Amino acid sequence: MERIAISERPDWREKATEYGFNFHTMYGEPYWCEDAYYKLTLEQVERLEDVTAELHQMCLQVVEKVVASDVLLTKFRIPKHTWEFVRQSWRSQQPSLYSRLDLAWDGVGEPKLLENNADTPTSLYEAAFFQWIWLEDQINAGKLPSNSDQFNSLQEKVIARFAELRENHGFNLVHFTCCRDTVEDRGTVQYLQDCAAEAGVASEFLYIDDIGLGEKGQFTDPQDQVISNLFKLYPWEYMLREMFSTKLEDAGVRWLEPAWKSIISNKALLPMLWEMFPNHPNLLPAWFAEDDHPPMEKYVVKPIFSREGANISIIENGQTLEKVDGPYGEEGMIVQQFCPLPKFGDSYVLIGSWLIDDQPAGIGIREDRAMITQDLSRFYPHIFVD
Protein backbone atom coordinates (compact mmCIF):
# COMPACT_ATOMS: atom_id res chain seq x y z
CA MET A 1 0.00 0.00 0.00
CA GLU A 2 1.39 3.41 -0.93
CA ARG A 3 0.48 6.94 0.14
CA ILE A 4 0.80 9.28 -2.84
CA ALA A 5 0.54 13.08 -2.80
CA ILE A 6 -1.89 14.67 -5.27
CA SER A 7 -3.26 18.16 -5.80
CA GLU A 8 -6.74 18.77 -4.45
CA ARG A 9 -9.65 19.43 -6.78
CA PRO A 10 -9.96 23.21 -6.83
CA ASP A 11 -13.74 23.09 -6.38
CA TRP A 12 -14.14 20.20 -3.94
CA ARG A 13 -15.56 22.34 -1.13
CA GLU A 14 -18.25 23.71 -3.44
CA LYS A 15 -19.04 20.15 -4.52
CA ALA A 16 -19.24 19.06 -0.89
CA THR A 17 -21.78 21.82 -0.23
CA GLU A 18 -23.73 20.93 -3.39
CA TYR A 19 -23.90 17.26 -2.38
CA GLY A 20 -24.79 17.96 1.25
CA PHE A 21 -21.42 16.85 2.69
CA ASN A 22 -21.70 19.23 5.64
CA PHE A 23 -19.14 17.59 7.92
CA HIS A 24 -16.02 17.69 5.69
CA THR A 25 -14.55 20.03 8.30
CA MET A 26 -15.39 19.56 11.97
CA TYR A 27 -14.49 21.84 14.86
CA GLY A 28 -12.15 23.75 12.57
CA GLU A 29 -10.20 20.58 11.69
CA PRO A 30 -10.23 18.89 8.27
CA TYR A 31 -12.08 15.56 8.25
CA TRP A 32 -12.17 14.91 4.50
CA CYS A 33 -8.65 15.24 3.02
CA GLU A 34 -7.55 14.85 -0.59
CA ASP A 35 -3.99 16.17 -0.65
CA ALA A 36 -2.98 12.49 -0.91
CA TYR A 37 -4.52 9.10 -1.65
CA TYR A 38 -3.76 5.48 -0.88
CA LYS A 39 -2.90 3.17 -3.73
CA LEU A 40 -3.50 -0.59 -3.55
CA THR A 41 -3.09 -3.40 -6.03
CA LEU A 42 -5.91 -5.63 -7.28
CA GLU A 43 -4.30 -8.50 -5.35
CA GLN A 44 -4.47 -6.48 -2.12
CA VAL A 45 -8.12 -5.60 -2.72
CA GLU A 46 -8.97 -9.27 -3.30
CA ARG A 47 -7.16 -10.15 -0.06
CA LEU A 48 -9.20 -7.57 1.85
CA GLU A 49 -12.38 -8.95 0.30
CA ASP A 50 -11.57 -12.54 1.28
CA VAL A 51 -10.53 -11.66 4.83
CA THR A 52 -13.59 -9.44 5.38
CA ALA A 53 -15.96 -12.16 4.19
CA GLU A 54 -14.31 -14.82 6.36
CA LEU A 55 -14.20 -12.66 9.51
CA HIS A 56 -17.86 -11.74 9.08
CA GLN A 57 -18.90 -15.39 8.89
CA MET A 58 -16.87 -16.09 12.03
CA CYS A 59 -18.71 -13.23 13.79
CA LEU A 60 -22.05 -14.79 12.83
CA GLN A 61 -20.90 -18.05 14.43
CA VAL A 62 -20.29 -16.08 17.63
CA VAL A 63 -23.91 -14.85 17.55
CA GLU A 64 -25.13 -18.43 17.18
CA LYS A 65 -23.12 -19.49 20.23
CA VAL A 66 -24.01 -16.49 22.43
CA VAL A 67 -27.79 -16.58 21.90
CA ALA A 68 -27.75 -20.22 23.03
CA SER A 69 -26.10 -19.42 26.37
CA ASP A 70 -27.37 -17.48 29.39
CA VAL A 71 -23.79 -17.38 30.67
CA LEU A 72 -22.51 -15.72 27.50
CA LEU A 73 -25.41 -13.26 27.24
CA THR A 74 -24.48 -12.22 30.78
CA LYS A 75 -20.82 -11.98 29.80
CA PHE A 76 -21.80 -9.73 26.88
CA ARG A 77 -23.73 -7.51 29.33
CA ILE A 78 -27.01 -7.98 27.49
CA PRO A 79 -29.71 -7.05 30.07
CA LYS A 80 -31.61 -10.15 31.15
CA HIS A 81 -35.07 -8.75 30.40
CA THR A 82 -34.05 -8.37 26.72
CA TRP A 83 -32.57 -11.84 26.20
CA GLU A 84 -35.63 -13.26 24.50
CA PHE A 85 -35.93 -10.18 22.27
CA VAL A 86 -32.30 -10.56 21.14
CA ARG A 87 -32.59 -14.33 20.71
CA GLN A 88 -35.77 -14.05 18.69
CA SER A 89 -34.20 -11.52 16.33
CA TRP A 90 -31.53 -14.12 15.47
CA ARG A 91 -33.77 -17.17 15.35
CA SER A 92 -36.25 -15.44 13.06
CA GLN A 93 -33.34 -14.37 10.82
CA GLN A 94 -34.12 -10.67 10.95
CA PRO A 95 -32.24 -9.10 8.05
CA SER A 96 -29.36 -6.67 8.38
CA LEU A 97 -28.23 -3.83 6.14
CA TYR A 98 -24.56 -3.11 6.76
CA SER A 99 -21.52 -3.28 9.02
CA ARG A 100 -17.85 -2.25 9.02
CA LEU A 101 -14.79 -4.17 10.19
CA ASP A 102 -11.81 -2.09 11.31
CA LEU A 103 -8.57 -3.67 10.14
CA ALA A 104 -4.87 -2.96 10.67
CA TRP A 105 -2.95 -3.66 7.45
CA ASP A 106 -0.26 -2.10 5.30
CA GLY A 107 -0.76 -4.39 2.30
CA VAL A 108 1.82 -6.94 3.47
CA GLY A 109 1.26 -9.98 5.68
CA GLU A 110 -2.14 -10.57 7.26
CA PRO A 111 -4.83 -7.96 7.98
CA LYS A 112 -5.76 -7.99 11.69
CA LEU A 113 -9.26 -7.37 13.04
CA LEU A 114 -9.32 -4.58 15.64
CA GLU A 115 -13.10 -4.43 16.09
CA ASN A 116 -16.47 -4.79 14.40
CA ASN A 117 -18.78 -1.80 13.96
CA ALA A 118 -21.80 -3.94 13.27
CA ASP A 119 -24.59 -1.79 14.68
CA THR A 120 -24.10 1.94 14.02
CA PRO A 121 -21.18 2.38 11.62
CA THR A 122 -20.62 5.86 10.21
CA SER A 123 -18.32 7.17 7.42
CA LEU A 124 -20.54 5.43 4.85
CA TYR A 125 -21.38 8.53 2.81
CA GLU A 126 -17.77 9.55 2.32
CA ALA A 127 -16.70 5.95 1.55
CA ALA A 128 -19.59 5.13 -0.78
CA PHE A 129 -20.18 8.42 -2.55
CA PHE A 130 -17.75 11.27 -2.04
CA GLN A 131 -14.53 9.31 -2.63
CA TRP A 132 -16.06 7.87 -5.83
CA ILE A 133 -16.79 11.40 -7.10
CA TRP A 134 -13.15 12.27 -6.25
CA LEU A 135 -11.92 9.28 -8.30
CA GLU A 136 -13.97 10.24 -11.37
CA ASP A 137 -12.96 13.90 -11.15
CA GLN A 138 -9.25 13.14 -10.78
CA ILE A 139 -9.27 10.65 -13.68
CA ASN A 140 -11.07 13.23 -15.86
CA ALA A 141 -8.53 15.88 -14.83
CA GLY A 142 -5.67 13.59 -15.85
CA LYS A 143 -4.32 13.44 -12.29
CA LEU A 144 -4.83 9.68 -11.97
CA PRO A 145 -4.11 6.88 -14.46
CA SER A 146 -7.13 6.17 -16.67
CA ASN A 147 -7.23 2.55 -15.46
CA SER A 148 -7.58 3.59 -11.79
CA ASP A 149 -10.38 1.87 -9.93
CA GLN A 150 -11.65 1.84 -6.36
CA PHE A 151 -12.70 -0.97 -4.02
CA ASN A 152 -16.17 0.52 -3.78
CA SER A 153 -19.49 -0.99 -4.84
CA LEU A 154 -21.12 0.41 -1.71
CA GLN A 155 -23.79 2.64 -3.20
CA GLU A 156 -25.11 0.10 -5.70
CA LYS A 157 -25.13 -2.63 -3.03
CA VAL A 158 -26.96 -0.44 -0.50
CA ILE A 159 -29.63 0.42 -3.08
CA ALA A 160 -29.93 -3.24 -4.12
CA ARG A 161 -30.25 -4.27 -0.46
CA PHE A 162 -33.05 -1.77 0.16
CA ALA A 163 -34.84 -3.08 -2.96
CA GLU A 164 -34.51 -6.63 -1.65
CA LEU A 165 -35.77 -5.60 1.81
CA ARG A 166 -38.77 -3.98 0.13
CA GLU A 167 -39.56 -6.94 -2.11
CA ASN A 168 -38.94 -9.81 0.30
CA HIS A 169 -39.23 -8.42 3.83
CA GLY A 170 -41.99 -5.81 3.67
CA PHE A 171 -39.82 -2.72 4.11
CA ASN A 172 -42.07 -0.50 1.98
CA LEU A 173 -41.93 2.47 4.34
CA VAL A 174 -38.95 2.91 6.67
CA HIS A 175 -38.63 5.45 9.46
CA PHE A 176 -35.04 6.66 9.91
CA THR A 177 -33.75 8.04 13.19
CA CYS A 178 -30.63 9.31 14.94
CA CYS A 179 -29.75 11.67 17.80
CA ARG A 180 -29.99 15.43 17.56
CA ASP A 181 -26.94 17.68 17.30
CA THR A 182 -24.70 15.31 15.36
CA VAL A 183 -24.09 16.48 11.81
CA GLU A 184 -22.23 13.31 10.83
CA ASP A 185 -25.00 10.95 11.98
CA ARG A 186 -27.66 13.05 10.28
CA GLY A 187 -25.59 13.06 7.08
CA THR A 188 -25.24 9.27 7.17
CA VAL A 189 -28.98 8.82 7.70
CA GLN A 190 -29.84 11.30 4.93
CA TYR A 191 -27.58 9.39 2.54
CA LEU A 192 -29.27 6.10 3.45
CA GLN A 193 -32.69 7.70 2.91
CA ASP A 194 -31.55 8.78 -0.56
CA CYS A 195 -30.42 5.21 -1.31
CA ALA A 196 -33.74 3.85 -0.03
CA ALA A 197 -35.62 6.25 -2.31
CA GLU A 198 -33.58 5.00 -5.29
CA ALA A 199 -34.78 1.49 -4.39
CA GLY A 200 -38.44 2.57 -4.27
CA VAL A 201 -38.63 2.56 -0.47
CA ALA A 202 -40.57 5.44 1.09
CA SER A 203 -39.00 7.02 4.16
CA GLU A 204 -39.77 9.33 7.07
CA PHE A 205 -37.19 10.95 9.34
CA LEU A 206 -37.55 11.67 13.04
CA TYR A 207 -35.12 12.17 15.90
CA ILE A 208 -34.86 9.34 18.40
CA ASP A 209 -36.43 11.37 21.19
CA ASP A 210 -39.50 12.05 19.02
CA ILE A 211 -40.50 8.37 19.02
CA GLY A 212 -43.69 7.92 21.02
CA LEU A 213 -45.54 4.97 22.49
CA GLY A 214 -49.05 4.21 21.22
CA GLU A 215 -51.95 2.87 23.27
CA LYS A 216 -51.34 -0.69 22.08
CA GLY A 217 -47.62 -0.61 22.82
CA GLN A 218 -46.49 0.26 19.29
CA PHE A 219 -43.87 2.91 18.62
CA THR A 220 -45.26 5.97 16.83
CA ASP A 221 -43.95 9.04 15.03
CA PRO A 222 -45.01 12.65 15.78
CA GLN A 223 -47.98 12.24 13.39
CA ASP A 224 -49.13 9.22 15.45
CA GLN A 225 -48.27 6.94 12.55
CA VAL A 226 -47.27 3.44 13.74
CA ILE A 227 -43.58 2.68 13.11
CA SER A 228 -43.28 -0.76 11.49
CA ASN A 229 -39.74 -0.56 10.07
CA LEU A 230 -37.08 1.52 11.77
CA PHE A 231 -33.50 2.24 10.77
CA LYS A 232 -31.74 3.61 13.85
CA LEU A 233 -28.32 5.16 14.05
CA TYR A 234 -28.52 4.65 17.78
CA PRO A 235 -26.71 1.89 19.69
CA TRP A 236 -28.46 -1.21 20.97
CA GLU A 237 -26.49 -1.07 24.22
CA TYR A 238 -28.31 2.19 25.00
CA MET A 239 -31.71 0.98 23.84
CA LEU A 240 -31.59 -2.26 25.81
CA ARG A 241 -31.07 -0.27 29.02
CA GLU A 242 -33.61 2.50 28.57
CA MET A 243 -37.03 2.69 30.12
CA PHE A 244 -38.89 1.61 26.99
CA SER A 245 -36.68 -1.49 26.56
CA THR A 246 -39.45 -3.51 28.21
CA LYS A 247 -41.66 -2.59 25.22
CA LEU A 248 -39.23 -3.68 22.50
CA GLU A 249 -40.44 -7.26 22.27
CA ASP A 250 -44.10 -6.38 21.73
CA ALA A 251 -43.75 -3.25 19.59
CA GLY A 252 -43.80 -5.20 16.32
CA VAL A 253 -40.95 -3.21 14.77
CA ARG A 254 -38.54 -4.60 12.19
CA TRP A 255 -35.22 -3.04 13.07
CA LEU A 256 -32.23 -2.07 11.00
CA GLU A 257 -29.89 -3.10 12.45
CA PRO A 258 -31.60 -6.10 14.10
CA ALA A 259 -31.17 -6.74 17.83
CA TRP A 260 -28.75 -9.65 17.31
CA LYS A 261 -26.21 -7.04 16.17
CA SER A 262 -25.95 -6.07 19.86
CA ILE A 263 -23.75 -9.16 20.20
CA ILE A 264 -21.20 -8.49 17.45
CA SER A 265 -21.01 -4.70 17.86
CA ASN A 266 -19.82 -5.43 21.37
CA LYS A 267 -16.09 -5.68 22.19
CA ALA A 268 -16.86 -8.93 24.04
CA LEU A 269 -16.88 -10.31 20.49
CA LEU A 270 -13.08 -10.14 20.38
CA PRO A 271 -12.26 -12.60 23.19
CA MET A 272 -15.04 -14.88 21.93
CA LEU A 273 -13.54 -14.95 18.44
CA TRP A 274 -10.10 -15.76 19.89
CA GLU A 275 -11.60 -18.55 22.00
CA MET A 276 -13.54 -20.06 19.07
CA PHE A 277 -10.83 -19.54 16.41
CA PRO A 278 -7.54 -19.60 18.35
CA ASN A 279 -4.44 -18.48 16.44
CA HIS A 280 -6.47 -17.45 13.40
CA PRO A 281 -4.12 -15.34 11.25
CA ASN A 282 -6.55 -12.39 11.06
CA LEU A 283 -7.32 -12.21 14.79
CA LEU A 284 -5.43 -10.70 17.70
CA PRO A 285 -5.26 -12.56 21.03
CA ALA A 286 -7.97 -11.15 23.30
CA TRP A 287 -9.52 -11.97 26.67
CA PHE A 288 -12.07 -10.61 29.10
CA ALA A 289 -10.12 -8.47 31.55
CA GLU A 290 -11.59 -10.31 34.54
CA ASP A 291 -10.54 -13.74 33.21
CA ASP A 292 -7.14 -15.40 33.52
CA HIS A 293 -4.98 -14.71 30.48
CA PRO A 294 -1.30 -14.91 29.56
CA PRO A 295 0.79 -11.84 30.41
CA MET A 296 1.31 -9.48 27.47
CA GLU A 297 4.12 -6.95 27.20
CA LYS A 298 2.02 -4.54 25.15
CA TYR A 299 -1.74 -4.59 24.94
CA VAL A 300 -4.88 -2.49 24.53
CA VAL A 301 -7.65 -2.19 27.12
CA LYS A 302 -11.10 -1.59 25.61
CA PRO A 303 -14.46 -1.15 27.32
CA ILE A 304 -17.08 -3.58 26.05
CA PHE A 305 -19.24 -0.69 24.76
CA SER A 306 -16.67 1.90 23.67
CA ARG A 307 -17.23 4.05 20.58
CA GLU A 308 -14.98 6.35 18.55
CA GLY A 309 -11.92 5.25 20.55
CA ALA A 310 -13.37 6.41 23.89
CA ASN A 311 -11.85 5.02 27.13
CA ILE A 312 -9.29 2.95 25.23
CA SER A 313 -5.76 2.66 26.69
CA ILE A 314 -2.51 1.31 25.25
CA ILE A 315 -0.32 -0.30 27.93
CA GLU A 316 3.34 -1.37 27.69
CA ASN A 317 5.13 -3.02 30.59
CA GLY A 318 2.51 -1.66 32.98
CA GLN A 319 2.84 1.94 31.72
CA THR A 320 0.04 3.75 29.87
CA LEU A 321 1.41 4.96 26.51
CA GLU A 322 -1.78 6.55 25.25
CA LYS A 323 -5.37 6.81 26.42
CA VAL A 324 -8.63 8.47 25.45
CA ASP A 325 -11.13 9.63 28.04
CA GLY A 326 -14.85 9.03 27.77
CA PRO A 327 -18.03 7.76 29.40
CA TYR A 328 -17.49 3.99 29.13
CA GLY A 329 -15.89 1.27 31.22
CA GLU A 330 -18.25 0.46 34.08
CA GLU A 331 -19.79 -2.34 32.02
CA GLY A 332 -16.49 -4.25 31.90
CA MET A 333 -13.34 -4.37 29.79
CA ILE A 334 -11.49 -6.63 27.42
CA VAL A 335 -7.76 -6.79 26.73
CA GLN A 336 -6.39 -7.29 23.22
CA GLN A 337 -2.82 -7.77 22.12
CA PHE A 338 -1.41 -4.53 20.74
CA CYS A 339 -1.11 -4.41 16.96
CA PRO A 340 0.63 -1.33 15.61
CA LEU A 341 -1.30 0.51 12.93
CA PRO A 342 0.80 1.06 9.81
CA LYS A 343 2.46 4.47 9.82
CA PHE A 344 2.76 6.67 6.76
CA GLY A 345 4.71 9.85 7.46
CA ASP A 346 3.50 11.11 10.84
CA SER A 347 0.12 9.37 10.74
CA TYR A 348 -1.29 5.97 11.68
CA VAL A 349 -3.67 4.37 9.20
CA LEU A 350 -6.80 2.26 9.71
CA ILE A 351 -8.84 0.46 7.04
CA GLY A 352 -12.62 0.29 7.48
CA SER A 353 -13.88 -2.64 5.42
CA TRP A 354 -17.60 -2.53 4.66
CA LEU A 355 -20.16 -5.29 4.26
CA ILE A 356 -23.59 -4.76 2.73
CA ASP A 357 -26.02 -7.66 3.08
CA ASP A 358 -23.15 -9.86 4.38
CA GLN A 359 -21.03 -9.15 1.28
CA PRO A 360 -17.73 -7.20 1.21
CA ALA A 361 -18.44 -3.95 -0.63
CA GLY A 362 -15.60 -1.45 -0.25
CA ILE A 363 -13.23 0.36 2.08
CA GLY A 364 -12.64 3.72 3.69
CA ILE A 365 -9.21 4.74 4.98
CA ARG A 366 -8.69 6.91 8.07
CA GLU A 367 -5.55 8.63 9.35
CA ASP A 368 -4.63 9.99 12.76
CA ARG A 369 -1.43 11.31 14.33
CA ALA A 370 -2.46 9.50 17.51
CA MET A 371 -2.32 5.71 17.80
CA ILE A 372 -6.03 5.49 18.72
CA THR A 373 -8.36 6.31 15.82
CA GLN A 374 -11.25 8.58 16.87
CA ASP A 375 -14.31 10.23 15.33
CA LEU A 376 -12.34 13.19 13.94
CA SER A 377 -9.58 11.09 12.36
CA ARG A 378 -9.06 12.20 8.77
CA PHE A 379 -10.63 10.35 5.82
CA TYR A 380 -8.47 9.84 2.71
CA PRO A 381 -9.59 8.40 -0.65
CA HIS A 382 -7.99 5.37 -2.26
CA ILE A 383 -7.54 3.73 -5.63
CA PHE A 384 -6.32 0.40 -6.89
CA VAL A 385 -4.72 -0.49 -10.20
CA ASP A 386 -4.63 -3.89 -11.85
XYZ file of C-alpha atoms in Angstrom:
386
model
C 0.000 0.000 0.000
C 1.387 3.408 -0.934
C 0.477 6.940 0.137
C 0.798 9.276 -2.838
C 0.538 13.080 -2.800
C -1.888 14.671 -5.271
C -3.263 18.161 -5.796
C -6.743 18.775 -4.450
C -9.651 19.427 -6.783
C -9.959 23.212 -6.826
C -13.740 23.090 -6.377
C -14.142 20.202 -3.943
C -15.559 22.337 -1.135
C -18.249 23.712 -3.442
C -19.037 20.154 -4.518
C -19.239 19.059 -0.892
C -21.779 21.822 -0.234
C -23.727 20.928 -3.388
C -23.900 17.262 -2.384
C -24.785 17.957 1.247
C -21.424 16.845 2.685
C -21.704 19.229 5.636
C -19.144 17.591 7.918
C -16.024 17.687 5.694
C -14.546 20.031 8.303
C -15.393 19.556 11.970
C -14.492 21.844 14.863
C -12.146 23.745 12.565
C -10.202 20.585 11.692
C -10.231 18.887 8.274
C -12.078 15.562 8.254
C -12.168 14.909 4.504
C -8.648 15.238 3.019
C -7.555 14.851 -0.593
C -3.992 16.165 -0.649
C -2.982 12.494 -0.909
C -4.524 9.102 -1.648
C -3.765 5.479 -0.882
C -2.899 3.171 -3.734
C -3.496 -0.589 -3.553
C -3.093 -3.401 -6.035
C -5.915 -5.630 -7.279
C -4.301 -8.500 -5.353
C -4.467 -6.485 -2.122
C -8.122 -5.602 -2.719
C -8.967 -9.272 -3.305
C -7.162 -10.153 -0.063
C -9.198 -7.569 1.849
C -12.385 -8.949 0.300
C -11.572 -12.536 1.277
C -10.533 -11.664 4.833
C -13.586 -9.442 5.382
C -15.957 -12.158 4.193
C -14.314 -14.823 6.363
C -14.204 -12.662 9.507
C -17.859 -11.738 9.081
C -18.898 -15.385 8.887
C -16.866 -16.088 12.033
C -18.709 -13.233 13.793
C -22.053 -14.788 12.828
C -20.903 -18.047 14.430
C -20.289 -16.076 17.635
C -23.909 -14.848 17.545
C -25.131 -18.430 17.180
C -23.125 -19.492 20.227
C -24.007 -16.494 22.430
C -27.787 -16.580 21.895
C -27.752 -20.220 23.025
C -26.104 -19.424 26.371
C -27.369 -17.478 29.392
C -23.793 -17.380 30.671
C -22.511 -15.722 27.501
C -25.405 -13.264 27.239
C -24.482 -12.221 30.776
C -20.818 -11.975 29.803
C -21.798 -9.731 26.879
C -23.727 -7.506 29.333
C -27.006 -7.976 27.488
C -29.714 -7.051 30.066
C -31.608 -10.155 31.147
C -35.066 -8.752 30.399
C -34.054 -8.369 26.723
C -32.566 -11.839 26.199
C -35.630 -13.264 24.496
C -35.927 -10.182 22.269
C -32.297 -10.564 21.138
C -32.587 -14.328 20.711
C -35.768 -14.051 18.688
C -34.197 -11.524 16.332
C -31.530 -14.121 15.475
C -33.769 -17.171 15.350
C -36.254 -15.436 13.060
C -33.336 -14.372 10.822
C -34.118 -10.673 10.946
C -32.244 -9.099 8.046
C -29.365 -6.673 8.379
C -28.225 -3.826 6.144
C -24.555 -3.110 6.757
C -21.520 -3.276 9.024
C -17.852 -2.251 9.025
C -14.794 -4.167 10.190
C -11.807 -2.094 11.314
C -8.565 -3.675 10.139
C -4.874 -2.957 10.669
C -2.952 -3.659 7.448
C -0.256 -2.101 5.299
C -0.765 -4.391 2.304
C 1.824 -6.939 3.470
C 1.255 -9.979 5.677
C -2.143 -10.570 7.263
C -4.831 -7.958 7.983
C -5.758 -7.992 11.689
C -9.256 -7.366 13.043
C -9.316 -4.581 15.635
C -13.101 -4.431 16.094
C -16.474 -4.793 14.405
C -18.779 -1.804 13.956
C -21.802 -3.944 13.267
C -24.592 -1.787 14.681
C -24.100 1.936 14.020
C -21.178 2.381 11.615
C -20.618 5.863 10.212
C -18.318 7.173 7.418
C -20.535 5.430 4.849
C -21.380 8.535 2.807
C -17.768 9.551 2.317
C -16.701 5.949 1.550
C -19.590 5.130 -0.778
C -20.183 8.416 -2.545
C -17.746 11.271 -2.040
C -14.535 9.312 -2.631
C -16.064 7.867 -5.825
C -16.786 11.405 -7.105
C -13.153 12.266 -6.250
C -11.925 9.284 -8.299
C -13.968 10.237 -11.366
C -12.956 13.896 -11.147
C -9.251 13.139 -10.782
C -9.266 10.648 -13.682
C -11.068 13.228 -15.861
C -8.532 15.881 -14.831
C -5.675 13.587 -15.852
C -4.318 13.441 -12.288
C -4.833 9.679 -11.974
C -4.114 6.885 -14.461
C -7.129 6.175 -16.675
C -7.233 2.546 -15.463
C -7.584 3.589 -11.790
C -10.380 1.866 -9.927
C -11.654 1.845 -6.359
C -12.699 -0.965 -4.015
C -16.168 0.520 -3.778
C -19.487 -0.989 -4.839
C -21.122 0.407 -1.707
C -23.790 2.635 -3.197
C -25.112 0.101 -5.698
C -25.129 -2.626 -3.027
C -26.959 -0.436 -0.497
C -29.626 0.417 -3.081
C -29.931 -3.243 -4.120
C -30.253 -4.269 -0.464
C -33.049 -1.765 0.161
C -34.839 -3.076 -2.964
C -34.507 -6.630 -1.654
C -35.766 -5.598 1.810
C -38.775 -3.982 0.133
C -39.559 -6.944 -2.114
C -38.945 -9.810 0.305
C -39.226 -8.419 3.830
C -41.988 -5.811 3.668
C -39.816 -2.717 4.106
C -42.073 -0.503 1.977
C -41.930 2.471 4.336
C -38.952 2.909 6.671
C -38.627 5.450 9.457
C -35.043 6.662 9.912
C -33.751 8.037 13.191
C -30.630 9.314 14.943
C -29.745 11.671 17.802
C -29.991 15.428 17.562
C -26.940 17.675 17.300
C -24.704 15.312 15.360
C -24.089 16.480 11.811
C -22.235 13.306 10.827
C -25.002 10.953 11.985
C -27.664 13.049 10.276
C -25.585 13.064 7.085
C -25.238 9.267 7.174
C -28.983 8.822 7.701
C -29.844 11.301 4.932
C -27.585 9.385 2.545
C -29.271 6.098 3.448
C -32.694 7.699 2.908
C -31.554 8.777 -0.565
C -30.416 5.211 -1.313
C -33.741 3.845 -0.034
C -35.621 6.248 -2.307
C -33.580 5.004 -5.286
C -34.778 1.494 -4.392
C -38.435 2.568 -4.272
C -38.628 2.565 -0.472
C -40.571 5.439 1.093
C -38.998 7.018 4.159
C -39.771 9.333 7.068
C -37.186 10.948 9.341
C -37.554 11.669 13.042
C -35.123 12.171 15.898
C -34.863 9.344 18.398
C -36.432 11.374 21.192
C -39.500 12.051 19.020
C -40.503 8.375 19.021
C -43.693 7.920 21.017
C -45.535 4.967 22.490
C -49.047 4.215 21.224
C -51.947 2.872 23.265
C -51.342 -0.685 22.081
C -47.623 -0.613 22.819
C -46.485 0.255 19.286
C -43.872 2.906 18.622
C -45.260 5.966 16.825
C -43.953 9.039 15.027
C -45.012 12.647 15.782
C -47.983 12.241 13.388
C -49.125 9.217 15.448
C -48.270 6.938 12.546
C -47.269 3.444 13.739
C -43.580 2.676 13.109
C -43.282 -0.758 11.488
C -39.745 -0.558 10.070
C -37.081 1.525 11.768
C -33.499 2.243 10.766
C -31.744 3.615 13.848
C -28.324 5.156 14.052
C -28.519 4.651 17.784
C -26.714 1.893 19.692
C -28.456 -1.211 20.966
C -26.491 -1.071 24.218
C -28.306 2.190 25.000
C -31.709 0.982 23.840
C -31.594 -2.257 25.806
C -31.066 -0.268 29.018
C -33.611 2.501 28.569
C -37.031 2.687 30.122
C -38.894 1.611 26.994
C -36.680 -1.488 26.558
C -39.450 -3.508 28.215
C -41.656 -2.585 25.224
C -39.230 -3.676 22.497
C -40.437 -7.256 22.271
C -44.098 -6.376 21.732
C -43.751 -3.245 19.591
C -43.804 -5.205 16.320
C -40.947 -3.209 14.773
C -38.541 -4.603 12.186
C -35.219 -3.043 13.071
C -32.227 -2.072 11.002
C -29.891 -3.098 12.445
C -31.603 -6.105 14.097
C -31.166 -6.738 17.835
C -28.750 -9.648 17.314
C -26.214 -7.036 16.169
C -25.948 -6.065 19.860
C -23.745 -9.162 20.200
C -21.203 -8.487 17.453
C -21.014 -4.699 17.857
C -19.820 -5.430 21.373
C -16.087 -5.681 22.191
C -16.857 -8.933 24.041
C -16.884 -10.313 20.489
C -13.081 -10.136 20.381
C -12.263 -12.604 23.193
C -15.044 -14.879 21.929
C -13.542 -14.948 18.439
C -10.105 -15.760 19.893
C -11.597 -18.551 22.002
C -13.537 -20.060 19.068
C -10.831 -19.537 16.410
C -7.536 -19.605 18.350
C -4.437 -18.484 16.442
C -6.467 -17.448 13.401
C -4.122 -15.342 11.249
C -6.553 -12.385 11.061
C -7.323 -12.214 14.786
C -5.426 -10.702 17.696
C -5.259 -12.561 21.028
C -7.971 -11.147 23.299
C -9.522 -11.973 26.671
C -12.068 -10.612 29.100
C -10.123 -8.467 31.545
C -11.590 -10.305 34.538
C -10.537 -13.743 33.213
C -7.141 -15.397 33.517
C -4.975 -14.713 30.483
C -1.300 -14.910 29.557
C 0.785 -11.836 30.405
C 1.309 -9.476 27.472
C 4.119 -6.954 27.195
C 2.025 -4.543 25.148
C -1.744 -4.588 24.943
C -4.878 -2.492 24.527
C -7.653 -2.191 27.121
C -11.095 -1.586 25.608
C -14.463 -1.150 27.320
C -17.079 -3.583 26.052
C -19.239 -0.695 24.759
C -16.665 1.897 23.673
C -17.234 4.050 20.575
C -14.978 6.352 18.554
C -11.920 5.246 20.550
C -13.374 6.413 23.894
C -11.851 5.024 27.131
C -9.287 2.951 25.231
C -5.755 2.660 26.688
C -2.508 1.306 25.247
C -0.319 -0.305 27.933
C 3.342 -1.365 27.687
C 5.131 -3.016 30.594
C 2.513 -1.658 32.979
C 2.844 1.936 31.724
C 0.039 3.749 29.874
C 1.413 4.957 26.513
C -1.783 6.550 25.247
C -5.375 6.808 26.422
C -8.634 8.466 25.447
C -11.133 9.630 28.035
C -14.851 9.031 27.768
C -18.033 7.763 29.401
C -17.489 3.991 29.125
C -15.887 1.272 31.221
C -18.253 0.462 34.076
C -19.791 -2.338 32.019
C -16.489 -4.249 31.903
C -13.339 -4.371 29.790
C -11.486 -6.628 27.415
C -7.763 -6.786 26.731
C -6.390 -7.291 23.225
C -2.819 -7.767 22.124
C -1.413 -4.530 20.742
C -1.112 -4.409 16.962
C 0.628 -1.325 15.608
C -1.304 0.511 12.930
C 0.795 1.065 9.811
C 2.459 4.470 9.823
C 2.756 6.669 6.755
C 4.706 9.846 7.462
C 3.495 11.115 10.842
C 0.123 9.366 10.744
C -1.286 5.969 11.682
C -3.674 4.367 9.199
C -6.797 2.258 9.713
C -8.845 0.464 7.041
C -12.617 0.292 7.479
C -13.876 -2.639 5.416
C -17.596 -2.533 4.661
C -20.158 -5.292 4.258
C -23.594 -4.756 2.729
C -26.015 -7.664 3.079
C -23.149 -9.855 4.376
C -21.026 -9.155 1.276
C -17.727 -7.197 1.207
C -18.444 -3.948 -0.626
C -15.597 -1.452 -0.254
C -13.226 0.358 2.077
C -12.636 3.721 3.693
C -9.206 4.737 4.983
C -8.688 6.911 8.070
C -5.548 8.630 9.352
C -4.627 9.994 12.762
C -1.433 11.310 14.327
C -2.461 9.501 17.513
C -2.325 5.705 17.799
C -6.026 5.493 18.720
C -8.360 6.306 15.825
C -11.249 8.583 16.866
C -14.309 10.226 15.331
C -12.343 13.189 13.938
C -9.584 11.092 12.362
C -9.058 12.195 8.769
C -10.626 10.350 5.818
C -8.467 9.837 2.710
C -9.592 8.403 -0.653
C -7.988 5.367 -2.259
C -7.539 3.730 -5.632
C -6.324 0.399 -6.886
C -4.719 -0.491 -10.205
C -4.635 -3.892 -11.854
